[in-house]
Coordinates of C-alpha atoms in Angstrom, one line a residue:
Chain A
M1 CA 80.9 -113.0 -72.1
T2 CA 82.2 -110.1 -70.1
T3 CA 79.7 -107.5 -70.7
L4 CA 77.1 -108.8 -68.0
N5 CA 75.6 -105.6 -66.5
D6 CA 72.7 -103.8 -68.2
R7 CA 74.8 -100.8 -69.4
P8 CA 75.8 -100.1 -72.9
A9 CA 78.7 -101.9 -73.8
H10 CA 80.4 -98.5 -74.7
R11 CA 79.7 -95.1 -72.7
D12 CA 80.1 -92.6 -75.6
A13 CA 77.0 -91.5 -75.8
G14 CA 77.4 -89.6 -79.2
S15 CA 78.3 -92.8 -80.8
A16 CA 76.1 -94.1 -83.5
E17 CA 77.8 -97.3 -84.0
L18 CA 76.7 -100.5 -82.8
P19 CA 79.3 -103.0 -81.4
Q20 CA 80.9 -105.6 -83.7
V21 CA 79.4 -109.1 -82.9
A22 CA 79.5 -112.7 -84.5
G23 CA 76.3 -114.0 -85.9
V24 CA 74.0 -116.6 -84.4
P25 CA 75.9 -120.2 -85.3
F26 CA 73.5 -122.6 -86.6
H27 CA 74.0 -125.2 -84.0
R28 CA 72.8 -122.8 -81.3
L29 CA 69.4 -122.4 -83.1
L30 CA 69.2 -126.1 -83.8
R31 CA 69.5 -126.6 -80.0
V32 CA 67.1 -123.9 -79.3
E33 CA 64.6 -125.6 -81.7
V34 CA 65.0 -129.1 -80.2
R35 CA 64.5 -127.4 -76.8
K36 CA 61.3 -125.6 -77.8
C37 CA 59.8 -129.3 -78.8
V38 CA 60.6 -130.6 -75.2
D39 CA 60.0 -127.6 -72.9
T40 CA 56.4 -127.7 -72.7
R41 CA 54.0 -130.2 -71.3
A42 CA 52.3 -130.7 -74.9
G43 CA 55.6 -131.1 -76.6
R44 CA 57.2 -133.6 -73.8
W45 CA 53.8 -135.4 -73.8
L46 CA 53.8 -136.2 -77.9
L47 CA 57.0 -137.7 -77.6
V48 CA 56.2 -139.9 -74.6
V49 CA 53.1 -140.7 -76.3
I50 CA 55.0 -141.8 -79.7
A51 CA 57.6 -143.7 -77.4
A52 CA 54.9 -145.3 -75.6
A53 CA 53.2 -146.6 -78.9
T54 CA 56.0 -148.4 -80.2
V55 CA 56.5 -149.9 -76.9
L56 CA 52.6 -151.0 -76.5
V57 CA 52.9 -152.2 -80.3
L58 CA 55.5 -154.4 -79.3
A59 CA 54.0 -155.6 -76.0
A60 CA 51.1 -156.7 -78.0
T61 CA 53.1 -158.7 -80.5
L62 CA 54.7 -160.6 -77.7
V63 CA 51.5 -161.4 -76.0
W64 CA 49.2 -162.2 -78.8
G65 CA 51.5 -162.6 -81.8
E66 CA 53.3 -165.4 -83.0
L67 CA 56.9 -164.2 -82.3
A68 CA 58.9 -167.3 -81.6
D69 CA 60.2 -167.5 -85.1
L70 CA 60.7 -163.7 -85.7
E71 CA 64.2 -162.1 -86.0
Y72 CA 65.1 -158.6 -84.9
G73 CA 64.9 -156.9 -88.1
A74 CA 61.3 -157.9 -88.5
M75 CA 60.8 -156.9 -84.8
F76 CA 62.0 -153.5 -85.3
L77 CA 59.9 -152.7 -88.7
T78 CA 56.8 -153.9 -86.3
A79 CA 57.6 -151.3 -83.4
T80 CA 58.4 -148.3 -86.3
L81 CA 54.4 -148.8 -87.3
P82 CA 53.1 -146.2 -85.1
L83 CA 55.8 -144.0 -85.9
L84 CA 54.8 -143.9 -89.5
V85 CA 51.6 -142.4 -88.4
L86 CA 52.9 -140.1 -85.4
L87 CA 56.2 -138.7 -86.6
P88 CA 54.2 -136.6 -89.3
V89 CA 52.4 -135.0 -86.2
L90 CA 55.7 -134.2 -84.6
G91 CA 56.8 -132.5 -87.6
I92 CA 53.7 -130.4 -87.9
M93 CA 54.0 -129.4 -84.2
T94 CA 57.5 -128.4 -84.5
A95 CA 56.7 -126.1 -87.5
T96 CA 53.4 -124.7 -86.3
A97 CA 54.4 -123.5 -82.7
E98 CA 55.7 -120.2 -83.6
W99 CA 52.0 -119.1 -85.3
A100 CA 49.8 -120.8 -82.6
H101 CA 51.2 -118.7 -79.6
R102 CA 52.6 -115.6 -82.0
T103 CA 56.2 -116.7 -80.4
G104 CA 57.5 -115.9 -84.1
L105 CA 57.5 -112.2 -82.7
A106 CA 60.3 -113.1 -80.8
T107 CA 62.1 -115.8 -82.6
F108 CA 62.6 -114.0 -85.8
A109 CA 63.4 -110.8 -84.0
Y110 CA 66.3 -112.9 -82.5
E111 CA 67.2 -114.3 -86.2
P112 CA 65.9 -112.4 -88.8
R113 CA 67.4 -114.6 -91.2
R114 CA 64.2 -116.6 -91.0
G115 CA 65.5 -119.4 -93.6
R116 CA 67.9 -120.5 -91.0
V117 CA 65.1 -120.8 -88.3
V118 CA 63.3 -123.0 -90.6
L119 CA 66.0 -125.3 -91.4
A120 CA 66.8 -125.5 -87.9
K121 CA 63.0 -126.5 -87.3
A122 CA 63.0 -129.2 -89.9
L123 CA 66.5 -130.6 -88.5
A124 CA 65.4 -130.2 -84.9
A125 CA 62.0 -132.4 -85.9
V126 CA 64.4 -135.0 -87.8
V127 CA 66.7 -135.1 -84.6
L128 CA 63.9 -136.2 -82.5
A129 CA 62.4 -138.4 -84.5
A130 CA 65.7 -139.8 -84.9
C131 CA 65.7 -140.4 -81.0
L132 CA 62.3 -142.0 -81.1
V133 CA 63.6 -144.7 -83.6
A134 CA 66.5 -145.3 -81.4
V135 CA 63.8 -145.6 -78.5
A136 CA 62.1 -148.2 -80.8
A137 CA 65.3 -150.0 -81.7
A138 CA 66.2 -150.5 -78.2
A139 CA 62.7 -151.5 -77.2
S140 CA 62.9 -154.2 -80.0
A141 CA 66.2 -155.6 -78.7
V142 CA 64.4 -156.0 -75.1
T143 CA 61.4 -157.7 -76.9
L144 CA 63.5 -159.9 -78.5
L145 CA 65.4 -161.1 -75.7
V146 CA 62.1 -161.2 -73.5
D147 CA 60.8 -163.3 -76.5
T148 CA 63.6 -165.9 -76.7
V149 CA 63.5 -166.4 -72.9
V150 CA 60.0 -167.1 -72.7
H151 CA 60.3 -169.6 -75.4
D152 CA 63.6 -170.8 -74.6
S153 CA 65.2 -170.1 -77.9
S154 CA 68.2 -168.2 -78.9
P155 CA 67.7 -164.8 -80.3
D156 CA 67.9 -164.2 -83.9
W157 CA 69.8 -160.7 -84.6
S158 CA 69.3 -160.7 -88.5
T159 CA 68.0 -157.7 -89.9
D160 CA 67.4 -156.9 -93.6
G161 CA 69.5 -153.7 -94.0
A162 CA 67.6 -152.8 -97.1
A163 CA 64.1 -152.6 -95.3
V164 CA 65.5 -151.2 -92.4
G165 CA 67.3 -148.4 -94.5
G166 CA 64.0 -147.9 -96.2
V167 CA 61.9 -147.7 -93.1
L168 CA 64.6 -145.0 -92.1
L169 CA 64.4 -143.0 -95.0
T170 CA 60.5 -143.5 -95.2
L171 CA 60.2 -142.0 -91.7
A172 CA 62.6 -139.2 -92.5
I173 CA 60.0 -138.2 -95.3
Y174 CA 57.1 -138.3 -93.1
T175 CA 58.6 -136.1 -90.6
V176 CA 59.8 -133.5 -93.0
Q177 CA 56.4 -133.8 -94.6
G178 CA 54.8 -132.9 -91.5
V179 CA 57.0 -129.7 -91.2
G180 CA 56.4 -128.8 -94.8
F181 CA 52.5 -129.1 -93.9
G182 CA 52.8 -127.2 -91.0
L183 CA 54.9 -124.4 -92.2
L184 CA 52.3 -124.2 -95.2
L185 CA 49.0 -124.1 -93.2
R186 CA 50.6 -122.8 -89.7
S187 CA 47.8 -124.7 -87.9
T188 CA 48.1 -127.9 -86.0
P189 CA 44.8 -129.1 -86.5
L190 CA 44.7 -128.0 -90.3
A191 CA 47.9 -129.5 -90.9
I192 CA 47.1 -133.0 -89.2
V193 CA 43.9 -133.2 -91.3
A194 CA 45.4 -132.3 -94.4
T195 CA 48.3 -134.6 -93.9
F196 CA 46.2 -137.6 -93.3
V197 CA 42.9 -137.0 -95.2
I198 CA 44.2 -135.6 -98.7
P199 CA 46.6 -138.9 -99.1
T200 CA 43.5 -141.0 -98.4
V201 CA 41.1 -139.2 -100.6
W202 CA 43.8 -139.2 -103.1
T203 CA 44.2 -143.0 -103.1
F204 CA 40.6 -143.4 -102.8
A205 CA 40.0 -141.2 -106.1
G206 CA 42.8 -143.2 -107.8
S207 CA 40.9 -146.1 -107.4
L208 CA 37.6 -144.6 -109.1
V209 CA 38.9 -142.5 -111.7
E210 CA 40.4 -143.7 -114.9
W211 CA 43.1 -141.4 -115.5
M212 CA 44.3 -141.2 -112.1
R213 CA 45.0 -144.8 -112.0
D214 CA 47.9 -144.0 -114.3
V215 CA 49.3 -141.2 -112.2
Q216 CA 48.8 -142.9 -108.8
P217 CA 52.0 -145.0 -108.8
W218 CA 54.0 -141.6 -109.2
L219 CA 52.1 -139.5 -106.8
D220 CA 50.8 -141.8 -103.9
L221 CA 53.3 -141.4 -101.1
G222 CA 51.8 -144.5 -99.3
L223 CA 52.1 -146.6 -102.5
V224 CA 55.5 -145.3 -103.6
T225 CA 57.2 -145.9 -100.0
E226 CA 55.7 -149.7 -99.9
P227 CA 58.4 -151.0 -102.0
L228 CA 61.0 -148.8 -100.0
T229 CA 59.8 -150.4 -96.5
E230 CA 59.9 -153.7 -98.2
G231 CA 63.5 -153.1 -98.9
R232 CA 62.9 -153.9 -102.9
M233 CA 63.2 -150.8 -104.5
T234 CA 63.9 -151.1 -108.2
G235 CA 64.9 -148.0 -110.7
E236 CA 61.6 -147.1 -111.7
D237 CA 60.4 -147.1 -108.0
W238 CA 63.2 -144.6 -107.0
T239 CA 61.7 -142.2 -109.7
H240 CA 58.3 -143.2 -108.3
L241 CA 59.3 -142.2 -104.9
A242 CA 61.2 -139.1 -106.2
T243 CA 58.0 -137.5 -108.0
S244 CA 55.9 -138.2 -105.0
V245 CA 58.3 -136.6 -102.7
A246 CA 58.7 -133.6 -105.0
V247 CA 54.8 -133.2 -104.8
W248 CA 54.0 -134.1 -101.1
L249 CA 57.1 -133.1 -99.5
L250 CA 59.0 -130.5 -101.3
L251 CA 56.3 -128.4 -102.8
P252 CA 54.4 -127.7 -99.5
A253 CA 57.8 -127.4 -97.5
A254 CA 58.8 -124.6 -100.5
V255 CA 55.5 -122.7 -100.4
G256 CA 55.6 -122.7 -96.6
T257 CA 59.1 -121.4 -96.6
W258 CA 58.5 -118.8 -98.9
R259 CA 55.7 -117.6 -96.9
V260 CA 57.8 -117.5 -94.0
L261 CA 60.5 -115.6 -95.7
R262 CA 58.3 -113.0 -97.4
G263 CA 55.5 -112.7 -95.3
E264 CA 54.9 -110.5 -92.1
V265 CA 55.3 -111.9 -88.5
K266 CA 52.3 -110.5 -86.6
Chain B
M1 CA 70.8 -94.2 -83.9
I2 CA 67.6 -95.2 -84.9
H3 CA 66.9 -93.6 -88.4
I4 CA 63.5 -94.0 -90.2
E5 CA 62.9 -92.3 -93.8
N6 CA 59.7 -92.0 -95.6
L7 CA 58.8 -95.3 -94.2
T8 CA 55.5 -96.4 -95.7
K9 CA 53.3 -99.7 -95.3
R10 CA 50.0 -100.3 -97.5
Y11 CA 47.8 -103.4 -97.2
G12 CA 45.8 -103.1 -100.2
G13 CA 43.7 -99.7 -100.2
L14 CA 44.7 -99.3 -96.6
T15 CA 47.8 -97.1 -95.5
A16 CA 48.9 -98.3 -92.3
V17 CA 52.0 -96.2 -92.2
D18 CA 52.3 -93.0 -94.5
D19 CA 55.7 -91.6 -95.3
I20 CA 56.9 -91.2 -91.7
S21 CA 60.6 -89.8 -91.1
F22 CA 62.4 -89.3 -87.7
T23 CA 65.7 -90.1 -85.7
V24 CA 66.2 -91.5 -82.5
R25 CA 69.7 -90.0 -80.7
P26 CA 71.7 -92.2 -78.6
G27 CA 71.4 -91.2 -75.0
T28 CA 67.5 -90.1 -75.4
V29 CA 64.3 -91.9 -74.7
T30 CA 61.8 -91.2 -77.6
G31 CA 58.2 -91.6 -77.2
F32 CA 56.3 -92.8 -80.0
L33 CA 52.6 -91.7 -79.3
G34 CA 49.3 -92.3 -80.9
P35 CA 45.7 -93.6 -80.6
N36 CA 45.1 -97.3 -81.1
G37 CA 45.3 -98.3 -84.8
A38 CA 47.6 -95.2 -85.7
G39 CA 50.2 -97.3 -87.1
K40 CA 52.6 -97.4 -84.3
S41 CA 53.1 -101.5 -84.1
T42 CA 53.2 -101.6 -87.9
A43 CA 56.0 -99.1 -87.9
L44 CA 58.0 -100.8 -85.0
R45 CA 57.5 -104.3 -86.6
M46 CA 59.2 -102.5 -90.0
L47 CA 61.9 -101.1 -88.0
T48 CA 62.8 -104.6 -86.3
G49 CA 62.3 -106.4 -90.0
L50 CA 59.3 -108.5 -89.0
T51 CA 57.3 -106.6 -91.7
P52 CA 58.6 -105.8 -95.0
P53 CA 57.9 -102.0 -95.6
T54 CA 56.2 -100.9 -99.1
S55 CA 58.8 -98.1 -99.4
G56 CA 61.2 -96.3 -97.4
T57 CA 63.9 -97.5 -94.8
A58 CA 64.5 -98.0 -91.4
T59 CA 68.1 -98.4 -90.1
I60 CA 69.7 -99.0 -86.7
G61 CA 73.3 -97.9 -86.5
G62 CA 73.2 -97.3 -90.1
R63 CA 72.1 -100.9 -91.1
R64 CA 68.7 -102.7 -91.5
Y65 CA 67.8 -104.8 -88.5
A66 CA 67.5 -107.8 -90.7
D67 CA 71.3 -107.2 -91.6
L68 CA 72.5 -106.9 -88.0
P69 CA 74.3 -110.1 -87.0
N70 CA 72.9 -111.5 -83.5
P71 CA 70.3 -108.5 -83.5
A72 CA 69.8 -109.2 -79.9
A73 CA 73.3 -108.4 -78.7
S74 CA 72.7 -105.0 -80.2
V75 CA 69.0 -104.0 -80.1
G76 CA 66.6 -105.2 -77.6
V77 CA 63.0 -105.7 -78.6
M78 CA 59.8 -106.0 -77.1
L79 CA 56.9 -106.1 -79.2
D80 CA 53.9 -107.8 -77.9
A81 CA 54.1 -109.2 -74.0
T82 CA 51.4 -111.2 -74.7
A83 CA 53.0 -113.2 -77.6
Q84 CA 54.4 -116.1 -75.4
H85 CA 54.1 -119.7 -75.2
P86 CA 51.5 -120.1 -72.0
G87 CA 53.2 -123.5 -71.3
R88 CA 56.5 -122.3 -70.8
T89 CA 58.1 -121.0 -67.8
G90 CA 59.2 -117.4 -67.3
R91 CA 62.7 -118.8 -66.8
E92 CA 62.5 -121.0 -69.8
V93 CA 61.4 -118.2 -72.1
L94 CA 64.5 -116.4 -71.1
R95 CA 66.9 -119.4 -71.3
L96 CA 65.8 -119.6 -74.9
G97 CA 66.8 -116.3 -75.5
A98 CA 69.8 -116.6 -74.0
M99 CA 70.7 -119.7 -75.8
T100 CA 70.2 -118.0 -79.0
I101 CA 71.9 -115.0 -78.2
G102 CA 74.8 -116.9 -76.8
V103 CA 74.9 -115.5 -73.2
P104 CA 75.3 -117.9 -70.0
D105 CA 72.3 -118.9 -67.9
T106 CA 73.8 -116.6 -65.2
R107 CA 72.4 -113.7 -67.2
V108 CA 68.9 -114.9 -66.9
E109 CA 69.1 -115.0 -63.2
E110 CA 70.5 -111.7 -63.5
L111 CA 67.6 -110.4 -65.4
L112 CA 65.2 -112.2 -63.6
D113 CA 66.4 -110.1 -60.7
R114 CA 66.7 -106.8 -62.5
V115 CA 63.1 -106.7 -63.5
G116 CA 61.9 -108.0 -60.4
I117 CA 60.6 -111.4 -61.1
T118 CA 61.1 -113.7 -57.9
A119 CA 62.7 -117.1 -58.3
D120 CA 59.2 -118.8 -57.4
E121 CA 57.2 -116.6 -59.9
A122 CA 59.9 -117.7 -62.7
R123 CA 59.1 -121.6 -61.9
R124 CA 55.4 -120.6 -62.8
R125 CA 54.2 -121.0 -66.3
V126 CA 53.6 -117.9 -68.4
R127 CA 49.7 -118.8 -68.7
N128 CA 49.5 -117.6 -64.9
Y129 CA 51.2 -114.5 -65.4
S130 CA 49.6 -111.1 -65.4
L131 CA 49.9 -108.5 -68.3
G132 CA 52.3 -106.6 -65.9
M133 CA 54.4 -109.7 -65.1
R134 CA 54.6 -110.6 -68.9
Q135 CA 55.9 -106.9 -69.5
R136 CA 58.3 -107.3 -66.9
L137 CA 59.7 -110.4 -68.7
G138 CA 59.4 -109.1 -72.1
L139 CA 61.7 -106.5 -71.1
A140 CA 64.1 -108.8 -69.3
G141 CA 64.1 -110.6 -72.6
A142 CA 65.1 -107.6 -74.6
L143 CA 67.9 -106.5 -72.1
L144 CA 69.4 -110.1 -72.2
G145 CA 71.8 -109.4 -74.7
T146 CA 73.2 -106.3 -73.2
P147 CA 71.9 -103.9 -76.1
R148 CA 72.5 -100.2 -77.0
V149 CA 69.4 -99.7 -78.3
L150 CA 65.8 -100.8 -77.0
V151 CA 62.5 -100.9 -79.0
L152 CA 59.3 -101.4 -76.9
D153 CA 55.7 -101.6 -77.8
E154 CA 53.4 -100.4 -75.4
P155 CA 55.5 -101.4 -72.5
A156 CA 53.9 -99.9 -69.8
N157 CA 50.6 -101.5 -70.6
G158 CA 49.1 -103.4 -67.8
L159 CA 52.0 -102.1 -65.2
D160 CA 50.7 -100.7 -61.8
P161 CA 51.8 -97.1 -61.0
Q162 CA 54.9 -98.7 -59.2
G163 CA 55.8 -100.6 -62.1
I164 CA 55.3 -97.8 -64.5
H165 CA 57.7 -95.6 -62.1
W166 CA 60.4 -98.4 -61.9
M167 CA 60.2 -99.1 -65.8
R168 CA 60.5 -95.2 -66.2
E169 CA 63.5 -95.1 -63.8
L170 CA 65.0 -98.2 -66.1
L171 CA 64.6 -96.6 -69.3
R172 CA 66.0 -93.1 -67.9
E173 CA 69.0 -95.0 -66.3
F174 CA 69.6 -96.9 -69.9
A175 CA 69.5 -93.6 -71.8
S176 CA 71.6 -91.6 -69.4
E177 CA 74.2 -94.3 -70.1
G178 CA 74.4 -93.7 -73.8
G179 CA 71.5 -96.0 -74.7
T180 CA 69.0 -95.2 -77.3
V181 CA 65.3 -95.9 -76.1
L182 CA 62.0 -96.0 -78.7
L183 CA 59.0 -96.6 -77.1
S184 CA 55.4 -96.8 -77.9
S185 CA 52.1 -95.8 -76.2
H186 CA 48.7 -94.4 -76.6
L187 CA 48.6 -92.8 -73.2
L188 CA 50.4 -89.6 -73.3
G189 CA 50.8 -89.3 -69.4
E190 CA 52.7 -92.7 -69.3
V191 CA 55.5 -91.1 -72.2
A192 CA 55.6 -87.6 -71.4
Q193 CA 57.5 -88.1 -67.9
T194 CA 59.9 -90.4 -69.5
A195 CA 60.7 -89.0 -73.2
D196 CA 63.1 -86.3 -74.1
E197 CA 61.5 -86.6 -77.4
L198 CA 58.0 -87.2 -79.0
V199 CA 56.8 -88.7 -82.1
I200 CA 53.2 -88.3 -82.3
I201 CA 51.4 -90.4 -84.9
G202 CA 47.7 -90.3 -86.1
R203 CA 46.2 -92.8 -88.6
G204 CA 49.8 -93.5 -90.1
S205 CA 51.2 -89.9 -90.5
I206 CA 53.4 -87.9 -88.1
V207 CA 51.2 -85.0 -86.8
A208 CA 54.1 -83.7 -84.4
Q209 CA 57.4 -84.3 -83.5
G210 CA 60.1 -82.7 -81.1
P211 CA 61.5 -82.3 -77.7
T212 CA 58.9 -83.1 -74.7
E213 CA 59.5 -79.9 -73.3
E214 CA 58.8 -77.9 -76.7
L215 CA 55.5 -79.7 -77.2
V216 CA 54.7 -79.4 -73.5
R217 CA 55.1 -75.6 -73.8
A218 CA 53.0 -75.3 -77.0
G219 CA 50.1 -76.2 -75.0
G220 CA 49.8 -72.8 -73.9
T221 CA 50.0 -70.6 -70.5
V222 CA 47.6 -70.8 -67.7
V223 CA 47.5 -67.3 -66.3
R224 CA 45.2 -65.9 -63.6
A225 CA 44.6 -62.6 -62.0
E226 CA 41.9 -61.0 -59.6
D227 CA 41.6 -58.3 -62.1
A228 CA 40.9 -60.7 -65.1
G229 CA 38.9 -58.2 -67.0
T230 CA 42.0 -55.9 -67.4
L231 CA 44.2 -58.8 -67.9
G232 CA 42.2 -60.4 -70.7
A233 CA 42.0 -56.8 -72.3
A234 CA 45.6 -56.1 -72.2
L235 CA 46.7 -59.8 -73.5
A236 CA 43.9 -58.9 -76.8
A237 CA 45.8 -55.5 -76.8
A238 CA 49.1 -57.3 -77.3
D239 CA 47.4 -59.7 -80.1
I240 CA 47.9 -62.8 -77.9
V241 CA 44.9 -65.1 -78.4
T242 CA 43.2 -66.5 -75.1
R243 CA 40.3 -68.7 -74.0
E244 CA 38.7 -69.6 -70.7
S245 CA 39.4 -72.8 -69.0
G246 CA 38.4 -74.2 -65.7
A247 CA 42.0 -73.8 -64.4
G248 CA 41.7 -69.6 -65.7
L249 CA 42.7 -68.3 -68.9
V250 CA 44.8 -70.1 -71.4
A251 CA 46.9 -67.8 -73.5
E252 CA 48.8 -69.0 -76.7
A253 CA 52.0 -67.7 -75.7
M254 CA 55.0 -68.4 -73.6
P255 CA 54.7 -67.5 -69.8
E256 CA 57.6 -64.9 -70.1
E257 CA 55.8 -62.9 -72.7
V258 CA 52.3 -63.1 -70.9
G259 CA 54.2 -62.0 -67.8
R260 CA 55.3 -58.9 -69.6
V261 CA 52.0 -58.1 -70.8
A262 CA 50.5 -58.3 -67.4
R263 CA 53.5 -56.3 -65.7
D264 CA 53.1 -53.4 -68.6
A265 CA 49.4 -53.4 -67.8
G266 CA 50.0 -53.2 -64.1
V267 CA 48.0 -56.3 -63.4
A268 CA 49.2 -58.5 -60.1
L269 CA 49.0 -62.2 -61.2
S270 CA 47.8 -64.7 -59.1
E271 CA 49.2 -67.7 -61.2
L272 CA 51.4 -68.1 -64.2
R273 CA 52.3 -71.5 -65.5
T274 CA 52.7 -73.7 -68.6
T275 CA 49.5 -75.9 -69.3
G276 CA 52.3 -78.6 -68.6
A277 CA 50.7 -82.3 -69.4
E278 CA 47.4 -81.5 -69.3
G279 CA 47.9 -78.8 -72.0
L280 CA 49.9 -81.4 -73.9
E281 CA 47.1 -83.8 -73.7
A282 CA 44.7 -81.3 -75.3
T283 CA 47.3 -80.9 -78.1
F284 CA 47.2 -84.3 -78.4
L285 CA 43.8 -84.6 -78.9
E286 CA 43.9 -81.9 -81.0
L287 CA 46.5 -83.2 -83.3
T288 CA 45.1 -86.6 -83.5
A289 CA 41.4 -85.4 -83.6
D290 CA 40.7 -85.7 -87.2
T291 CA 42.6 -89.0 -87.5
A292 CA 41.3 -90.8 -84.3
R293 CA 38.5 -93.2 -84.4
D294 CA 36.0 -91.4 -82.2
K295 CA 36.0 -88.6 -84.3
A296 CA 32.2 -87.9 -84.0
V297 CA 32.5 -88.5 -80.1
A298 CA 35.1 -86.1 -79.8

């Protein structure tokens, strides 16, 4: 940048032309959104708590569990259990922050193409989720090594690729689902309640009401991700997953994005 | 530079901004003046693309704000100094802005210095900032991209007298170098000394606009003489309407006209001046009286 002073770039006072500038590239928006998730105490602590939860789960299995015959893949899947619960919260908080403190006024003044900001937020949540998964993977490796030392055995690094892939996809779905609910409801507590209570009530209702029992396999996100995380997806399972994702992820995300694009930023 | 044409915003049955039009020229400071709830903030949000207008257009340099690429590099905006994440430090707020706009971190340090936030204060979280400091931070954020246009909503709110003086100097300098400034206020005294032009808004509609100088003069002329009786009679004879005020007689005419009448009547004057800011204050209250909230009280 050559114009570092506060003076207007051109001094021709009569000119009504603005200088020609390039738009904000997407990678800059993404970097800013990632940074916004880690530059406050609340944001940093959420990440620390999530990482700590995976480590704790591993430590618990190491101490109390029967790990002697556990291979790396199974250990990793255990480590991701807390992520299934906590990554939606990460997604929610990434999305709701602009409304909780009205920082959207500045954010959307800096980039009025709001759709790009929304996309950057969703990607930022996925990037951070990926980092936490990496932490879980590393912690699993350490745990495996410790376990083999304790039991004086050789480490078994075998992994069920389909199951791991399924878990990664499930985690990505849950993270973006959180972003979607956050965009839709714009309030962290509301969105958290909605993300956890609605599926529970849904599952419960499904077990009681006759006709719901038939649609449940199509629309219960917990149910449809079961074969996914176990790495045994069949053709029909994929259509079940697609319909559930459409209803529980795409729909709230689409309505939430539409609200952001069309609404007023106050 | 800023061009607002027939801009209207309705919320259901309520018309927040009613068909306003005005232009802000480069090299000038324009004050957007009106009581609380008159529609100033809504108008500025429409100008900056944050609120979709019901009808009408608002352009900056011929383009809608939302169509400007990297708008902060052309137009500095501060709409609400209190809308900051309380958990971020002052420096971090500016860093995020600098990252988005694409200016180096050194620019952040320059701006902190420019708005008088010390390195120590910049490390503190915004939660601990006074309103005045948030205003300075917001102004720094608006200036980050070296804009040619500034749009500021109530920038003097919460500033102490020195702070107001400082901001006035800064904005005057910005305009004298060819910049365009639009700032809103609900306090006439604040803008009368800064703004070259005034746009006065009451309950969504523009009630007066023009050069500050002219609006000040429109407030009338204060005139005093030892022989007040003769002066009053002479003015009345010249068809100049007058009223008594604490300061003397206020004539609804320009000082040169009143002076001529006094000379012709042979009355020695002890005082002759425009009513100045106090006159504008009266005009402002009068113009917005039937639109203000406290109508019955006023």
